[in-house]
mmCIF file of C-alpha atoms in Angstrom:
data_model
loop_
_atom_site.group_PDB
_atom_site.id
_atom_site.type_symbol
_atom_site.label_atom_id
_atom_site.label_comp_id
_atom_site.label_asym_id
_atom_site.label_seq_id
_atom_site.Cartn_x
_atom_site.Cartn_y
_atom_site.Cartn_z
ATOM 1 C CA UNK A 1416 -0.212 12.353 -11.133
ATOM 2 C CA UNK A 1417 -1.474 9.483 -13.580
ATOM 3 C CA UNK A 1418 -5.026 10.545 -14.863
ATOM 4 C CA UNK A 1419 -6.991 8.301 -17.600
ATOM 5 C CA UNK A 1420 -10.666 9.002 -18.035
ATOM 6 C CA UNK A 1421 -13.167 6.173 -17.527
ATOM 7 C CA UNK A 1422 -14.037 5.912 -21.287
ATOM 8 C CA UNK A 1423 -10.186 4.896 -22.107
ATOM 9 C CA UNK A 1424 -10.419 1.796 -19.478
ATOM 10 C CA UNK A 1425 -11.844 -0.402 -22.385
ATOM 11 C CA UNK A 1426 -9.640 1.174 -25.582
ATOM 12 C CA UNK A 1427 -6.943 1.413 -23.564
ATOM 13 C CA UNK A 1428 -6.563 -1.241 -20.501
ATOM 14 C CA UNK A 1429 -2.881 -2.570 -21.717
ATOM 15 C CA UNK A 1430 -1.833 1.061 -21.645
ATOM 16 C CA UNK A 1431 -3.323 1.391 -18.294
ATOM 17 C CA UNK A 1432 -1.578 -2.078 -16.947
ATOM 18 C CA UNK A 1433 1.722 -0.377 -18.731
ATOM 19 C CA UNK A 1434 1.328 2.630 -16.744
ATOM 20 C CA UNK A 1435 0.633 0.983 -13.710
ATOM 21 C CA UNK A 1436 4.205 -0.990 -14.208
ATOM 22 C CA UNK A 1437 6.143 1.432 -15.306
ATOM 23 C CA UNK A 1438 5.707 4.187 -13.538
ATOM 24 C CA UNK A 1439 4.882 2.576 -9.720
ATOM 25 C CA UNK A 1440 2.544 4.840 -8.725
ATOM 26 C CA UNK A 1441 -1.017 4.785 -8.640
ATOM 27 C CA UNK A 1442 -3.219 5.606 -12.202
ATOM 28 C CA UNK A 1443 -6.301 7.891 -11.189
ATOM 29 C CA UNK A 1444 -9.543 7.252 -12.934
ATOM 30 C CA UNK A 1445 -11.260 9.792 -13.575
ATOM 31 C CA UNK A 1446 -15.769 10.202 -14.429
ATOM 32 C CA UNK A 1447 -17.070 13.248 -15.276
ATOM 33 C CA UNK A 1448 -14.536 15.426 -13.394
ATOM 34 C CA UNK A 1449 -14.154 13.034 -10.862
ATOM 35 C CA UNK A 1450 -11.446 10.783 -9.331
ATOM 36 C CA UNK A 1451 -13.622 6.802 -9.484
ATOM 37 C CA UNK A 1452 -10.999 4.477 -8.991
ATOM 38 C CA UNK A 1453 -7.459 3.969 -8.534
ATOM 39 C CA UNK A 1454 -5.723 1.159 -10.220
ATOM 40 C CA UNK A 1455 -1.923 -0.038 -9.297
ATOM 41 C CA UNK A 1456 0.648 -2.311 -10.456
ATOM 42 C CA UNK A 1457 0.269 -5.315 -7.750
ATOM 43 C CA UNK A 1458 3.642 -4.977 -6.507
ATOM 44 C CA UNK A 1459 2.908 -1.659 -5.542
ATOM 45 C CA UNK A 1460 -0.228 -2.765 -3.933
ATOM 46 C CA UNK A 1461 1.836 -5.352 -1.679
ATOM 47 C CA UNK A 1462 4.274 -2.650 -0.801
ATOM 48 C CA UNK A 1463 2.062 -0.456 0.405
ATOM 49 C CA UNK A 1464 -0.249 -3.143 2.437
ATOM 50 C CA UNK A 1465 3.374 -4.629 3.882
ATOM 51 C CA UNK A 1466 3.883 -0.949 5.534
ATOM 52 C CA UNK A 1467 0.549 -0.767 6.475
ATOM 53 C CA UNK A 1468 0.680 -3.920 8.482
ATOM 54 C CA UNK A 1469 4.563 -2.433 9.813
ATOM 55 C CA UNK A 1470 2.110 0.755 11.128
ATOM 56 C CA UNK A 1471 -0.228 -1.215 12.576
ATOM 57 C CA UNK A 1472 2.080 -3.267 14.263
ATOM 58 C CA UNK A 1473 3.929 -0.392 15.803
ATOM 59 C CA UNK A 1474 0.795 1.317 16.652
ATOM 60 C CA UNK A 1475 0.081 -1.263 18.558
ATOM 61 C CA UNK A 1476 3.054 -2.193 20.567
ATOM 62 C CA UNK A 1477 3.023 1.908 21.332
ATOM 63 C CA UNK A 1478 -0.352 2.004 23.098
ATOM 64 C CA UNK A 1479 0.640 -1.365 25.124
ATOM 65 C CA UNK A 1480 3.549 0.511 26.395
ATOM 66 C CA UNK A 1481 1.283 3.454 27.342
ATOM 67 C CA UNK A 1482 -1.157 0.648 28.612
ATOM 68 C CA UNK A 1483 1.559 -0.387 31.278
ATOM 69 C CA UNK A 1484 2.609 -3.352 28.955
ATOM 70 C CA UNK A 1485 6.257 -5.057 28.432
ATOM 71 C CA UNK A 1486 8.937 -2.706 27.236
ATOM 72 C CA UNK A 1487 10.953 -4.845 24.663
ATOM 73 C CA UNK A 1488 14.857 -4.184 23.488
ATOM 74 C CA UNK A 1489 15.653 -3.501 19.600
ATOM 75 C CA UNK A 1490 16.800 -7.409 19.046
ATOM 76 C CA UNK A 1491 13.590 -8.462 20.870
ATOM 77 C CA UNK A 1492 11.367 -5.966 18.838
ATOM 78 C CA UNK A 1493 13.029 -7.070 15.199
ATOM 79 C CA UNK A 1494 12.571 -10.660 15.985
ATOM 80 C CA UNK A 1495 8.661 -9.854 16.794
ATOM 81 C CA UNK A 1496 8.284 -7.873 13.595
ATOM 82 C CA UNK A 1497 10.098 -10.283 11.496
ATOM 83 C CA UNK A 1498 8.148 -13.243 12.959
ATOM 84 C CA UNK A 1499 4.979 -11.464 12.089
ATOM 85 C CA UNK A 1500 5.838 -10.651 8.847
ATOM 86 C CA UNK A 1501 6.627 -14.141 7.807
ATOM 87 C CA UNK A 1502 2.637 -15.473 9.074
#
């Protein structure tokens, strides 16, 4: 785990931005003993927010099915997710 203290955010942002890059995980901030912020490279950002969206879509299509709705084959399902991916 990447800690930096709140202080070193001013003396130290291009080490922080560095950090971020390099190791592609999140930097925790921490303030008087406590975790403040979080600060990642963008590309991990992006990453992470592209599986969230995968989740939700999945989620989603699960509780239709539960809900009665369509049940759609694996080509049928890929070319939904990929559609959705590309809006």
């Amino acid at each position: 785990m990447n800690i930096m203290m709140v202080n070193d955010i001013d003396s130290k942002f291009e080490e922080l931005i560095r950090k971020c890059k390099e190791c592609g995980e999140p930097v925790y901030i921490n303030n008087d003993g406590k975790i403040e912020l979080v600060a990642v490279d963008i590309n991990y950002f992006k990453e992470k927010e592209q599986e969230l969206e995968i989740q939700q879509l999945v989620l989603e299509s699960y509780i239709s099915r539960l809900n009665g709705g369509k049940n759609y084959s694996i080509a049928e399902s890929r070319e939904l997710l990929l559609s959705s991916l590309k809006n």
